[in-house]
Amino acid sequence: SYLSKANILNILISCSIVGLVAIGETYLMIAGQIDMSPGSISAFSGVLVAVLLKAGWPMVPAIAVTLCAGVLIGLLNAFLVTKLEISFFIATLATQSIFRGLAYIICGGKSIGVNNQAFLKIGTIRIGGVALPIIIFLVLFLVFAIILEKTRFGRSIYMVGGNKNAARLAGIQSNKVITKLFVLSGFMASLGGIILAARMNSGQPSASEGLEFDAVTGCVLGGIAMSGGIGSMTGAFIGLMIMQGFGNGLSVLGVQSFWQKVAKGLLLIAALAFDLWRKKQREKDMLRKMEQGNH
C-alpha cells in the first residue's frame, strides 16, 4: 500500500504545504539564515483569509490582502535581522510567537469555517487526476530552482552565504539580498496557509505547528549546509520527499503520533550530524589542496 498511486499522491499533498515553506527556507539557508516563523505565518494567514471571506470579501481581494500580510511579516523579520541586527534565530522565534498569538486573537481561539465554494476548490480541484496544491508546489519549485541556478540573483545568494566579505567586495549588498529572502519566506508561508485553509474548509489558529521544523529538516536532509553557501533546490526536493515519505511510512505502519515526533527529532539530529561531517570533510579537502599547492 505504501507504493500505491494513492499513497504517493498523499505524500506529494503533504509535501505541497511544507514544500512551499521549504522554497523560502532553502534560499535563506543558502544565504546563511533560517526563518523560524513560517508555521505561525501560515496559521495567521489561514485564519485571516477565513475571517475576510466570512465577512463577505470576494475571494481574490481576500487572498491578495492575506499574501500582502505575509510579505509585511517577512519585511518585519528582515528589519529585525538586518537593521536591529538581532540574531535571525531569536528574531524569527519572537515573530513566531507574536503571529501565532495574533492568529488566536483575531478568531477568538476558534476555527473559522469557510463556505466560499470557489475558494474551497483551491484545495480540492484536480487537474489530470493531480490535486491543484501539488501542481502549485511543483511549478513554484521548478521556477525557483531555475532562478537559484541560472540567475545573477541566485549566485548572489550563494556568495552571501559563503562569504559576506567577498560578496561585499563583489558589489553585492547582503542586507538587501537577505531582506528579499525573508519577504519570499513570508510570502510562501502565507500562500501555504491559504491553501491549507482551502483544504481544511476553515482557518485554524493551531494549524501548521512544526511546519518550519519539517521544512528545515527536509532541507538539511537534501544537502543544504546549515553554515550557508551550499545546497540546491533539487536537493531540497529530495530531502522533502525523504522527510514526508518517512512520516507517511510511520503512519502506514501504525506508529503513534507521539513516537512519530520522536522519530522526526532523531532524523533531524542524524541530518545535522551528517551536515557537520560533510563540513569537516570539505575543510580537510581544502587543507589538502592548499598543502598540495604549496608543494
Tab-separated table of C-alpha atoms in Angstrom:
chain	number	residue	atom	x	y	z
A	1	SER	CA	0.000	0.000	0.000
A	2	TYR	CA	2.952	2.328	0.559
A	3	LEU	CA	3.945	2.430	-3.116
A	4	SER	CA	0.371	2.704	-4.390
A	5	LYS	CA	-0.544	5.681	-6.584
A	6	ALA	CA	-2.980	6.960	-3.947
A	7	ASN	CA	-0.311	6.918	-1.216
A	8	ILE	CA	2.330	8.563	-3.420
A	9	LEU	CA	-0.191	11.358	-4.132
A	10	ASN	CA	-0.809	11.612	-0.372
A	11	ILE	CA	2.928	12.100	0.174
A	12	LEU	CA	3.011	14.793	-2.510
A	13	ILE	CA	-0.020	16.548	-0.990
A	14	SER	CA	1.669	16.545	2.417
A	15	CYS	CA	4.782	17.885	0.643
A	16	SER	CA	2.866	20.714	-1.014
A	17	ILE	CA	2.476	22.961	2.045
A	18	VAL	CA	5.842	22.072	3.579
A	19	GLY	CA	7.395	22.410	0.126
A	20	LEU	CA	6.235	25.989	-0.308
A	21	VAL	CA	7.829	26.870	3.028
A	22	ALA	CA	10.936	24.915	2.048
A	23	ILE	CA	11.414	27.144	-1.009
A	24	GLY	CA	11.863	30.144	1.264
A	25	GLU	CA	13.930	28.174	3.787
A	26	THR	CA	16.215	26.840	1.034
A	27	TYR	CA	17.036	30.328	-0.181
A	28	LEU	CA	17.537	31.598	3.370
A	29	MET	CA	19.704	28.672	4.486
A	30	ILE	CA	21.968	29.001	1.449
A	31	ALA	CA	22.352	32.663	2.454
A	32	GLY	CA	23.261	31.588	5.996
A	33	GLN	CA	19.897	32.427	7.592
A	34	ILE	CA	16.899	30.482	8.964
A	35	ASP	CA	13.278	31.565	9.441
A	36	MET	CA	11.524	30.025	12.469
A	37	SER	CA	8.185	31.778	11.884
A	38	PRO	CA	6.584	30.120	8.770
A	39	GLY	CA	4.309	27.847	10.809
A	40	SER	CA	2.810	30.832	12.629
A	41	ILE	CA	2.610	32.903	9.429
A	42	SER	CA	0.779	30.024	7.765
A	43	ALA	CA	-1.724	29.713	10.624
A	44	PHE	CA	-2.211	33.502	10.787
A	45	SER	CA	-2.778	33.651	7.027
A	46	GLY	CA	-5.271	30.794	7.101
A	47	VAL	CA	-7.271	32.486	9.830
A	48	LEU	CA	-7.027	35.917	8.176
A	49	VAL	CA	-8.299	34.736	4.783
A	50	ALA	CA	-11.110	32.810	6.503
A	51	VAL	CA	-12.160	35.890	8.508
A	52	LEU	CA	-12.151	38.068	5.374
A	53	LEU	CA	-14.189	35.554	3.381
A	54	LYS	CA	-16.674	35.160	6.232
A	55	ALA	CA	-17.013	38.971	6.327
A	56	GLY	CA	-18.154	38.874	2.700
A	57	TRP	CA	-14.946	39.770	0.886
A	58	PRO	CA	-14.594	38.416	-2.682
A	59	MET	CA	-12.049	35.604	-2.973
A	60	VAL	CA	-9.345	37.438	-4.962
A	61	PRO	CA	-9.101	40.550	-2.716
A	62	ALA	CA	-9.127	38.334	0.401
A	63	ILE	CA	-6.246	36.243	-0.935
A	64	ALA	CA	-4.343	39.358	-2.095
A	65	VAL	CA	-4.619	41.032	1.323
A	66	THR	CA	-3.510	37.837	3.052
A	67	LEU	CA	-0.467	37.459	0.795
A	68	CYS	CA	0.420	41.111	1.427
A	69	ALA	CA	0.265	40.367	5.155
A	70	GLY	CA	2.767	37.545	4.632
A	71	VAL	CA	5.067	39.900	2.732
A	72	LEU	CA	4.849	42.503	5.525
A	73	ILE	CA	5.715	39.882	8.130
A	74	GLY	CA	8.719	38.935	6.007
A	75	LEU	CA	9.742	42.604	5.923
A	76	LEU	CA	9.415	42.751	9.711
A	77	ASN	CA	11.699	39.723	10.087
A	78	ALA	CA	14.199	41.304	7.689
A	79	PHE	CA	14.110	44.614	9.605
A	80	LEU	CA	14.827	42.849	12.905
A	81	VAL	CA	17.739	40.911	11.382
A	82	THR	CA	19.346	43.486	9.077
A	83	LYS	CA	18.600	46.816	10.805
A	84	LEU	CA	18.375	45.943	14.502
A	85	GLU	CA	20.991	43.200	13.985
A	86	ILE	CA	19.111	40.688	16.123
A	87	SER	CA	20.094	37.064	15.558
A	88	PHE	CA	17.872	35.554	12.850
A	89	PHE	CA	17.002	32.703	15.200
A	90	ILE	CA	15.874	34.973	18.060
A	91	ALA	CA	14.117	37.475	15.771
A	92	THR	CA	12.037	34.893	13.920
A	93	LEU	CA	11.358	32.936	17.107
A	94	ALA	CA	9.844	36.134	18.525
A	95	THR	CA	7.666	36.737	15.480
A	96	GLN	CA	6.693	33.069	15.555
A	97	SER	CA	5.179	33.652	18.987
A	98	ILE	CA	3.642	37.015	18.035
A	99	PHE	CA	1.762	35.830	14.960
A	100	ARG	CA	0.647	32.546	16.483
A	101	GLY	CA	-0.880	34.639	19.254
A	102	LEU	CA	-2.466	37.056	16.756
A	103	ALA	CA	-3.962	34.083	14.892
A	104	TYR	CA	-5.759	33.074	18.100
A	105	ILE	CA	-6.763	36.671	18.860
A	106	ILE	CA	-8.431	37.509	15.532
A	107	CYS	CA	-10.571	34.358	15.612
A	108	GLY	CA	-11.216	34.273	19.350
A	109	GLY	CA	-9.404	30.970	19.697
A	110	LYS	CA	-11.903	29.146	17.478
A	111	SER	CA	-11.606	27.827	13.942
A	112	ILE	CA	-13.360	29.931	11.285
A	113	GLY	CA	-15.383	27.949	8.740
A	114	VAL	CA	-15.177	28.831	5.035
A	115	ASN	CA	-18.224	28.497	2.773
A	116	ASN	CA	-16.852	30.194	-0.358
A	117	GLN	CA	-17.025	27.351	-2.886
A	118	ALA	CA	-14.648	28.984	-5.366
A	119	PHE	CA	-12.043	29.299	-2.611
A	120	LEU	CA	-12.513	25.712	-1.428
A	121	LYS	CA	-11.790	24.449	-4.952
A	122	ILE	CA	-8.175	25.595	-4.481
A	123	GLY	CA	-7.721	22.720	-2.068
A	124	THR	CA	-9.919	20.102	-3.776
A	125	ILE	CA	-9.843	20.570	-7.555
A	126	ARG	CA	-7.813	18.060	-9.578
A	127	ILE	CA	-6.187	18.579	-12.955
A	128	GLY	CA	-5.409	15.354	-14.781
A	129	GLY	CA	-6.020	13.481	-11.543
A	130	VAL	CA	-3.442	15.573	-9.642
A	131	ALA	CA	-4.548	17.915	-6.865
A	132	LEU	CA	-4.019	21.636	-7.532
A	133	PRO	CA	-1.841	22.140	-4.390
A	134	ILE	CA	0.631	19.578	-5.788
A	135	ILE	CA	0.751	21.368	-9.152
A	136	ILE	CA	1.288	24.762	-7.487
A	137	PHE	CA	4.085	23.326	-5.349
A	138	LEU	CA	5.882	21.593	-8.244
A	139	VAL	CA	5.612	24.578	-10.604
A	140	LEU	CA	6.924	27.043	-8.000
A	141	PHE	CA	9.704	24.661	-7.003
A	142	LEU	CA	10.810	24.417	-10.625
A	143	VAL	CA	10.645	28.200	-11.143
A	144	PHE	CA	12.697	28.965	-8.039
A	145	ALA	CA	15.179	26.190	-8.867
A	146	ILE	CA	15.842	27.905	-12.210
A	147	ILE	CA	16.166	31.311	-10.502
A	148	LEU	CA	18.634	29.916	-7.973
A	149	GLU	CA	20.806	28.095	-10.507
A	150	LYS	CA	20.628	30.294	-13.590
A	151	THR	CA	20.365	33.930	-12.488
A	152	ARG	CA	22.665	36.569	-11.059
A	153	PHE	CA	20.379	36.890	-8.039
A	154	GLY	CA	20.752	33.171	-7.357
A	155	ARG	CA	24.545	33.435	-7.492
A	156	SER	CA	24.446	36.395	-5.116
A	157	ILE	CA	22.588	34.218	-2.562
A	158	TYR	CA	25.410	31.667	-2.635
A	159	MET	CA	28.005	34.426	-2.250
A	160	VAL	CA	26.218	35.981	0.731
A	161	GLY	CA	26.019	32.597	2.446
A	162	GLY	CA	29.532	31.543	1.529
A	163	ASN	CA	31.463	34.717	2.330
A	164	LYS	CA	29.841	38.060	3.135
A	165	ASN	CA	33.089	39.972	2.778
A	166	ALA	CA	33.699	38.539	-0.687
A	167	ALA	CA	30.093	39.338	-1.587
A	168	ARG	CA	30.587	42.939	-0.440
A	169	LEU	CA	33.754	43.273	-2.483
A	170	ALA	CA	31.824	41.950	-5.483
A	171	GLY	CA	29.323	44.781	-5.062
A	172	ILE	CA	26.549	42.665	-3.532
A	173	GLN	CA	24.520	44.348	-0.786
A	174	SER	CA	23.980	41.452	1.613
A	175	ASN	CA	21.222	43.110	3.633
A	176	LYS	CA	19.149	43.766	0.522
A	177	VAL	CA	19.512	40.144	-0.546
A	178	ILE	CA	18.565	38.887	2.937
A	179	THR	CA	15.549	41.236	3.015
A	180	LYS	CA	14.268	39.807	-0.275
A	181	LEU	CA	14.715	36.275	1.049
A	182	PHE	CA	12.738	36.929	4.248
A	183	VAL	CA	9.980	38.510	2.125
A	184	LEU	CA	9.971	35.393	-0.064
A	185	SER	CA	9.750	33.188	3.029
A	186	GLY	CA	6.806	35.195	4.398
A	187	PHE	CA	5.010	35.100	1.047
A	188	MET	CA	5.449	31.325	0.661
A	189	ALA	CA	4.300	30.645	4.227
A	190	SER	CA	1.238	32.824	3.643
A	191	LEU	CA	0.441	31.032	0.377
A	192	GLY	CA	0.782	27.711	2.181
A	193	GLY	CA	-1.639	28.893	4.875
A	194	ILE	CA	-4.205	29.931	2.247
A	195	ILE	CA	-4.003	26.544	0.502
A	196	LEU	CA	-4.234	24.725	3.829
A	197	ALA	CA	-7.342	26.727	4.789
A	198	ALA	CA	-8.916	25.751	1.454
A	199	ARG	CA	-8.103	22.073	2.087
A	200	MET	CA	-9.420	22.132	5.658
A	201	ASN	CA	-12.528	24.241	4.845
A	202	SER	CA	-11.528	26.539	7.703
A	203	GLY	CA	-8.895	28.780	9.189
A	204	GLN	CA	-7.441	27.209	12.328
A	205	PRO	CA	-5.068	29.052	14.683
A	206	SER	CA	-3.482	25.775	15.790
A	207	ALA	CA	-2.657	24.700	12.226
A	208	SER	CA	0.865	24.322	10.817
A	209	GLU	CA	2.617	23.761	14.144
A	210	GLY	CA	6.110	22.469	13.441
A	211	LEU	CA	5.881	23.402	9.751
A	212	GLU	CA	9.256	25.152	9.795
A	213	PHE	CA	10.762	22.119	11.576
A	214	ASP	CA	9.726	19.805	8.731
A	215	ALA	CA	10.926	22.289	6.094
A	216	VAL	CA	14.357	22.783	7.698
A	217	THR	CA	14.777	19.035	8.287
A	218	GLY	CA	13.959	18.344	4.646
A	219	CYS	CA	16.452	20.990	3.521
A	220	VAL	CA	19.242	19.580	5.693
A	221	LEU	CA	18.475	16.037	4.513
A	222	GLY	CA	18.730	17.376	0.966
A	223	GLY	CA	22.298	18.568	1.484
A	224	ILE	CA	21.814	22.254	2.291
A	225	ALA	CA	24.559	23.337	4.687
A	226	MET	CA	23.449	25.000	7.919
A	227	SER	CA	26.501	27.273	7.628
A	228	GLY	CA	25.312	28.581	4.254
A	229	GLY	CA	26.729	28.761	0.752
A	230	ILE	CA	25.974	25.157	-0.241
A	231	GLY	CA	22.830	23.440	-1.486
A	232	SER	CA	20.276	23.274	-4.283
A	233	MET	CA	16.536	23.174	-4.846
A	234	THR	CA	16.874	19.659	-6.274
A	235	GLY	CA	18.497	18.518	-3.057
A	236	ALA	CA	15.782	20.226	-1.019
A	237	PHE	CA	13.105	18.427	-3.044
A	238	ILE	CA	14.756	15.047	-2.458
A	239	GLY	CA	15.109	15.846	1.247
A	240	LEU	CA	11.430	16.803	1.464
A	241	MET	CA	10.380	13.559	-0.202
A	242	ILE	CA	12.549	11.612	2.267
A	243	MET	CA	11.078	13.545	5.206
A	244	GLN	CA	7.443	13.225	4.152
A	245	GLY	CA	7.914	9.648	2.955
A	246	PHE	CA	9.437	8.792	6.322
A	247	GLY	CA	6.468	10.281	8.202
A	248	ASN	CA	3.981	8.635	5.865
A	249	GLY	CA	5.714	5.285	6.298
A	250	LEU	CA	5.429	5.559	10.064
A	251	SER	CA	1.698	6.268	9.681
A	252	VAL	CA	1.251	3.272	7.351
A	253	LEU	CA	2.986	1.104	9.967
A	254	GLY	CA	0.571	2.380	12.605
A	255	VAL	CA	3.207	4.151	14.728
A	256	GLN	CA	1.596	6.515	17.275
A	257	SER	CA	1.837	10.226	16.510
A	258	PHE	CA	3.836	10.841	19.714
A	259	TRP	CA	6.524	8.378	18.608
A	260	GLN	CA	6.482	9.925	15.138
A	261	LYS	CA	7.562	13.228	16.704
A	262	VAL	CA	10.404	11.421	18.486
A	263	ALA	CA	11.455	9.748	15.231
A	264	LYS	CA	11.419	13.044	13.313
A	265	GLY	CA	13.572	14.654	16.001
A	266	LEU	CA	16.088	11.808	15.747
A	267	LEU	CA	16.038	12.164	11.963
A	268	LEU	CA	16.919	15.868	12.293
A	269	ILE	CA	19.790	15.052	14.669
A	270	ALA	CA	21.093	12.480	12.187
A	271	ALA	CA	20.827	15.016	9.347
A	272	LEU	CA	22.674	17.680	11.347
A	273	ALA	CA	25.391	15.191	12.309
A	274	PHE	CA	25.791	14.302	8.625
A	275	ASP	CA	25.959	18.012	7.742
A	276	LEU	CA	28.723	18.512	10.338
A	277	TRP	CA	30.640	15.525	8.967
A	278	ARG	CA	30.385	16.916	5.418
A	279	LYS	CA	31.633	20.307	6.629
A	280	LYS	CA	34.674	18.700	8.217
A	281	GLN	CA	35.338	16.729	5.038
A	282	ARG	CA	35.205	19.930	2.970
A	283	GLU	CA	37.664	21.607	5.348
A	284	LYS	CA	40.043	18.627	5.100
A	285	ASP	CA	39.832	18.684	1.300
A	286	MET	CA	40.559	22.412	1.286
A	287	LEU	CA	43.598	21.977	3.545
A	288	ARG	CA	44.844	19.120	1.376
A	289	LYS	CA	44.566	21.241	-1.762
A	290	MET	CA	46.389	24.121	-0.057
A	291	GLU	CA	49.219	21.806	1.015
A	292	GLN	CA	49.488	20.400	-2.495
A	293	GLY	CA	49.601	23.946	-3.895
A	294	ASN	CA	52.420	24.876	-1.512
A	295	HIS	CA	54.433	21.835	-2.581
